[in-house]
mmCIF file of C-alpha atoms and ligand atoms in Angstrom:
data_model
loop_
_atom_site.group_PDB
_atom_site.id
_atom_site.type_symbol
_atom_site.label_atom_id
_atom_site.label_comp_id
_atom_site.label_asym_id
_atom_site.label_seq_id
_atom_site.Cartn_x
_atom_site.Cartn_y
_atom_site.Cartn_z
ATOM 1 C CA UNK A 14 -18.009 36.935 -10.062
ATOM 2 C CA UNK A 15 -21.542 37.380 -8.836
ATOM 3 C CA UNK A 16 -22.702 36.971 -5.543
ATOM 4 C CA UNK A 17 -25.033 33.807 -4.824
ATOM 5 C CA UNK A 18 -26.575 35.840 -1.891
ATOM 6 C CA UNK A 19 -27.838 38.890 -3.158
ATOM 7 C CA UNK A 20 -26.808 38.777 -6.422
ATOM 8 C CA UNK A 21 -24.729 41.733 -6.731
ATOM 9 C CA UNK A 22 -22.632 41.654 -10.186
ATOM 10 C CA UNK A 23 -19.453 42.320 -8.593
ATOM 11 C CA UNK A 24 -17.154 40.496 -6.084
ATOM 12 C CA UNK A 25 -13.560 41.017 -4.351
ATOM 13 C CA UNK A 26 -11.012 38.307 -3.747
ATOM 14 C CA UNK A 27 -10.062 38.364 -0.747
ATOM 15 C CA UNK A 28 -7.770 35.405 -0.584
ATOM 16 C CA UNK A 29 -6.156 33.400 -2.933
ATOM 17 C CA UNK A 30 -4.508 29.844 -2.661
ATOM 18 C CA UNK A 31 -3.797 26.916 -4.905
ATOM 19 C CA UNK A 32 -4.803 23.618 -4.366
ATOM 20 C CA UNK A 33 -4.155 19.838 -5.925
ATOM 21 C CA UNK A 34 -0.890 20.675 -6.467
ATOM 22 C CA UNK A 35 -1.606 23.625 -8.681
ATOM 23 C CA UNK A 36 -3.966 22.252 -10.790
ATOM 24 C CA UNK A 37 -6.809 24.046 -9.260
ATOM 25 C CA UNK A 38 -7.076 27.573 -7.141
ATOM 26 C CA UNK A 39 -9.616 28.207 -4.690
ATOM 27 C CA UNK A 40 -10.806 32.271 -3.896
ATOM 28 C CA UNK A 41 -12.106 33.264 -0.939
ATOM 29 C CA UNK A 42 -14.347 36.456 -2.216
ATOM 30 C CA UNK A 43 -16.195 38.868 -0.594
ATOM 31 C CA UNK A 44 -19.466 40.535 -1.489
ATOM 32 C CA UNK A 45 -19.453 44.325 -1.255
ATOM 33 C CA UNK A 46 -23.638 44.471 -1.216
ATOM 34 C CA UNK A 47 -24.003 42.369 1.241
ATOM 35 C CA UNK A 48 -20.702 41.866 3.199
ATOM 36 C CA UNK A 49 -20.905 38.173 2.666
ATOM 37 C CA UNK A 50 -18.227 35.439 1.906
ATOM 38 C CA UNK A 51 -18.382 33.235 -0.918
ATOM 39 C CA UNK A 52 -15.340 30.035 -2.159
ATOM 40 C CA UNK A 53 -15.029 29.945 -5.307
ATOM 41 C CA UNK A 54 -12.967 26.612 -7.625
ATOM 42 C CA UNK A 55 -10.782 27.934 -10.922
ATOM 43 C CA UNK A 56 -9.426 24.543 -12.797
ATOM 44 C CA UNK A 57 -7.948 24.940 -16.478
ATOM 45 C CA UNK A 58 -10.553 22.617 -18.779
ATOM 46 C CA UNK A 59 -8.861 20.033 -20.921
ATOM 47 C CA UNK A 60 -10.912 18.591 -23.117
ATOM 48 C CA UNK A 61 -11.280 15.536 -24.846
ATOM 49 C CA UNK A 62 -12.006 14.927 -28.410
ATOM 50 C CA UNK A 63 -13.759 12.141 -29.239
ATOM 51 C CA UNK A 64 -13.660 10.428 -32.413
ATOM 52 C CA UNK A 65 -17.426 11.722 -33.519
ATOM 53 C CA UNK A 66 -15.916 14.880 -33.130
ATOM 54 C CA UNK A 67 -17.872 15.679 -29.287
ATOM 55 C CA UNK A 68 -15.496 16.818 -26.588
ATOM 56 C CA UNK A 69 -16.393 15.885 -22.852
ATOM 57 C CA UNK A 70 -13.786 16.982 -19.988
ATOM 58 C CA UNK A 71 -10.975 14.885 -19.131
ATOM 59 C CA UNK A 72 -11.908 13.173 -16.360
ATOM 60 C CA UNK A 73 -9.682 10.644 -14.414
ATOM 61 C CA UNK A 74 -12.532 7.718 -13.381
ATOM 62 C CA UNK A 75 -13.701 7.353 -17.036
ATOM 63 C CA UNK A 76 -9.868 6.200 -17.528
ATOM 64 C CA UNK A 77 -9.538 4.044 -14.673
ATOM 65 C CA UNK A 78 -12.701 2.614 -15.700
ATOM 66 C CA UNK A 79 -11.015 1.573 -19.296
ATOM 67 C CA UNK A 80 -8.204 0.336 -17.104
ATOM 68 C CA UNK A 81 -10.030 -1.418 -14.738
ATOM 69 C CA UNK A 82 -11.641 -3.505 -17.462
ATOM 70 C CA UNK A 83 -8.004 -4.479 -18.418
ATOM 71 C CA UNK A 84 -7.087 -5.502 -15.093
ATOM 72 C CA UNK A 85 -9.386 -8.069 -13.845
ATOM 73 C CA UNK A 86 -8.701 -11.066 -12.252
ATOM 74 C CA UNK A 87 -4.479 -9.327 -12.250
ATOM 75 C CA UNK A 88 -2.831 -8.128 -9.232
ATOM 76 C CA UNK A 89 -3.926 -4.428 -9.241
ATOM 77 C CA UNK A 90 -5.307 -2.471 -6.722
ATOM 78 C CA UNK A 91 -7.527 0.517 -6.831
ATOM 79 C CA UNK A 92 -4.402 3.122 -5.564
ATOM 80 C CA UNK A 93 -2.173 1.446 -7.910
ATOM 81 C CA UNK A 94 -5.251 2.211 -10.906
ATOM 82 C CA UNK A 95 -5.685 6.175 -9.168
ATOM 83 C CA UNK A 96 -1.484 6.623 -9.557
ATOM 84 C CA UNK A 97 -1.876 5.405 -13.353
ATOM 85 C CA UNK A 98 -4.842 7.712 -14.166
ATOM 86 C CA UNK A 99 -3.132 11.090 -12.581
ATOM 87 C CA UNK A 100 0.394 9.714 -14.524
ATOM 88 C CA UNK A 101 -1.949 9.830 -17.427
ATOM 89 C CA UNK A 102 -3.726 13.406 -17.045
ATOM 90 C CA UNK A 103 -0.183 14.746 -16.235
ATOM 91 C CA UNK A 104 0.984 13.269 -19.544
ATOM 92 C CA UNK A 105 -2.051 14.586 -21.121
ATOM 93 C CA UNK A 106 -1.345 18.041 -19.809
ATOM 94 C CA UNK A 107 2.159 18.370 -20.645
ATOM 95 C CA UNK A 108 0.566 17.897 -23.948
ATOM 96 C CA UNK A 109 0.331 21.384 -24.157
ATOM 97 C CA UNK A 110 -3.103 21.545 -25.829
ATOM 98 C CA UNK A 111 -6.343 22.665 -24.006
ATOM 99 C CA UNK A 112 -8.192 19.644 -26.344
ATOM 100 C CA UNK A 113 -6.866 16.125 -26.976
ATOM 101 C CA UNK A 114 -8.159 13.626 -29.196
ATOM 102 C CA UNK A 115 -9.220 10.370 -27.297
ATOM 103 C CA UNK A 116 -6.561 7.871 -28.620
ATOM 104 C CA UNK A 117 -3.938 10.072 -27.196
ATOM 105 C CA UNK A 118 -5.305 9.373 -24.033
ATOM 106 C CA UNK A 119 -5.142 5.846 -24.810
ATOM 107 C CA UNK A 120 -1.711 6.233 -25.898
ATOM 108 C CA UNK A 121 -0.859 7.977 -22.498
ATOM 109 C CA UNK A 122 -2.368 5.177 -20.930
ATOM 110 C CA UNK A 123 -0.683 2.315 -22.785
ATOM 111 C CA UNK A 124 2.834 3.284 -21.364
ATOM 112 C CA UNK A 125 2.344 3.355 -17.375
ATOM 113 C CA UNK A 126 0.133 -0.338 -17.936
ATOM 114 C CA UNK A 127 2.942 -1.812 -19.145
ATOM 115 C CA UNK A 128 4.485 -0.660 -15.988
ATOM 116 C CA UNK A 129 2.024 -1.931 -13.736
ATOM 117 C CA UNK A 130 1.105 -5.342 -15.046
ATOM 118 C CA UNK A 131 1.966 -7.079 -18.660
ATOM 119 C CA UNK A 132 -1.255 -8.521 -18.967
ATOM 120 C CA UNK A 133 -3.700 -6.230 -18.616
ATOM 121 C CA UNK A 134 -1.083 -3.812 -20.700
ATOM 122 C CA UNK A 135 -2.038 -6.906 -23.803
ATOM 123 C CA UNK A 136 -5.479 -6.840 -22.733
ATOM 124 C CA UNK A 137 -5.963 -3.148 -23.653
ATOM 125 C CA UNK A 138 -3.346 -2.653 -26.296
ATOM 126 C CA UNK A 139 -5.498 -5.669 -28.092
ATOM 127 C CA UNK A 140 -8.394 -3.534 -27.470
ATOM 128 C CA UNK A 141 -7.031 -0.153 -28.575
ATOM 129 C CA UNK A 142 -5.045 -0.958 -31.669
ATOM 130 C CA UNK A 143 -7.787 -3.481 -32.427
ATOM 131 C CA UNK A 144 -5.515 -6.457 -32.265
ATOM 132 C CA UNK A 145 -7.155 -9.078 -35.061
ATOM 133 C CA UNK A 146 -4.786 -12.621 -34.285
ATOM 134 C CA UNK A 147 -3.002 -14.430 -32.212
ATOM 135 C CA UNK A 148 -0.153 -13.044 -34.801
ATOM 136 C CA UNK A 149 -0.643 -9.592 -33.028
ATOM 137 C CA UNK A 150 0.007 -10.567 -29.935
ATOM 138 C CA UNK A 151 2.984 -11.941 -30.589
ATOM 139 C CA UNK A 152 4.418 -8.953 -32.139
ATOM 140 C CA UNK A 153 2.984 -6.886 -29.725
ATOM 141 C CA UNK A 154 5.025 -9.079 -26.734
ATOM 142 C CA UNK A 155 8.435 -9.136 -28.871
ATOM 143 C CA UNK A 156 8.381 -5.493 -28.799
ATOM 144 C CA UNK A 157 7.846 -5.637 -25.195
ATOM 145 C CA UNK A 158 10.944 -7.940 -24.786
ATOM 146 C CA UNK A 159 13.222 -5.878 -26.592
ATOM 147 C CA UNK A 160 12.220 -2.774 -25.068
ATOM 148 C CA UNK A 161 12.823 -4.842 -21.614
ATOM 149 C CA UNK A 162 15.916 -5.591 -22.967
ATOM 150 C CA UNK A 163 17.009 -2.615 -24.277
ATOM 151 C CA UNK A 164 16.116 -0.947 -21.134
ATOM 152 C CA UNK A 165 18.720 -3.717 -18.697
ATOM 153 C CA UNK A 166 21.548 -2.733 -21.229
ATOM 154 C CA UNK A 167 20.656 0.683 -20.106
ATOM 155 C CA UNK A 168 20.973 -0.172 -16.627
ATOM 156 C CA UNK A 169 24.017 -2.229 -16.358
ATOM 157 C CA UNK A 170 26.096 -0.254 -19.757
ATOM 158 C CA UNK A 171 28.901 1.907 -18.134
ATOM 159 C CA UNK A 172 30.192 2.663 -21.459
ATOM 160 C CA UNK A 173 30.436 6.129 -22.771
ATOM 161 C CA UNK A 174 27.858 7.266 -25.806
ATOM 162 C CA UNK A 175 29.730 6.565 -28.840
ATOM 163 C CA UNK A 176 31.517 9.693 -30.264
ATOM 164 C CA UNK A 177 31.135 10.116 -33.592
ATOM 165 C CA UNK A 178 34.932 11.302 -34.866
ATOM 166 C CA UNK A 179 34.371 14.548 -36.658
ATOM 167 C CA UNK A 180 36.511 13.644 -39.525
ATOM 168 C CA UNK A 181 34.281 11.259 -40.562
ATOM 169 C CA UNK A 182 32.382 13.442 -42.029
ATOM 170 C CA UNK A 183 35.787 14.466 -43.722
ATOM 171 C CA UNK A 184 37.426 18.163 -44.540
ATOM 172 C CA UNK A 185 35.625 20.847 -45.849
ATOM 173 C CA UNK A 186 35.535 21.339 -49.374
ATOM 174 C CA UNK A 187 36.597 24.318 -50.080
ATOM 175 C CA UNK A 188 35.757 24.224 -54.250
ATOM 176 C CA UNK A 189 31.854 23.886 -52.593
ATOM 177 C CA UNK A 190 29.708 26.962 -53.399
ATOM 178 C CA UNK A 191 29.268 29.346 -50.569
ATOM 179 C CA UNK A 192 25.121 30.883 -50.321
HETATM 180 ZN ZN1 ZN B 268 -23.839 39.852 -1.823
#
């Protein structure tokens, strides 16, 4: 890393720490021209891919923006719309993949809304899977009630997973070819 003071090519780290829980490290350097001390920011780049095929970095206000749109007029505050977008980055992340295309941002996004408030989860689901009719909707909100209701059996089963009985699948047949 160069120096911004003199502009010597070369620079020693003298210190080393990570910040933001990791996601970013900060290095203290030091300038063997001039003796001087310089911070400097590392942060892995994820990019997003948009659908014309431009990729922009990932950045956390453009999604609370989208979500923000969703939410008006509902019950949301801003720290509840700053939790969503870092659920949403960390989803994006785990991803794997330095670049994402854009609707898999939106798809990170749709699962935490639902979460935080039903309505603006409608709002932007009509939005982002271009709902057409009132028809959408409703499917879109039966889904929603099954998955709420598949979720409080969850909760309040205390049965065991069902064991499938191995001879079900019945003996082996030994007249089978081998490989
Ligand atoms: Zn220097």
């Amino acid at each position: 890393m160069r120096c911004p003071f003199c502009h010597n090519p070369d620079s020693r780290v003298v210190d080393s720490r990570e910040t933001d829980e990791g996601a970013t490290t900060r290095r203290r350097r030091s300038c063997p021209g001039c003796g001087r001390r310089f911070t400097t920011v590392e942060e892995a780049v994820l990019a997003v891919v948009k659908r014309s095929g431009v990729t922009e970095p990932f950045n956390r206000a453009k999604v609370i923006a989208g979500v923000r749109r969703a939410c008006q007029g509902r019950p949301v505050d801003e720290d509840q719309l700053a939790v969503l977008a870092a659920q949403v980055e960390d989803a994006v992340r785990c991803s794997g993949s330095a670049e994402v295309p854009s609707h898999e941002v939106g798809l990170a996004i749709l699962r935490p809304l639902r979460d935080l408030d039903e309505v603006a989860y409608l709002r932007f689901a009509s939005v982002y899977r271009s709902f057409t009719s009132a028809a959408d909707f409703e499917k879109e909100i039966a889904e929603m009630r099954a998955k709420a209701a598949s979720v409080a059996q969850m909760a309040t089963a205390d049965l065991p997973p069902p064991v499938i009985p191995r001879s079900a699948a019945g003996p082996p047949d030994p007249t089978a070819p081998g490989d």
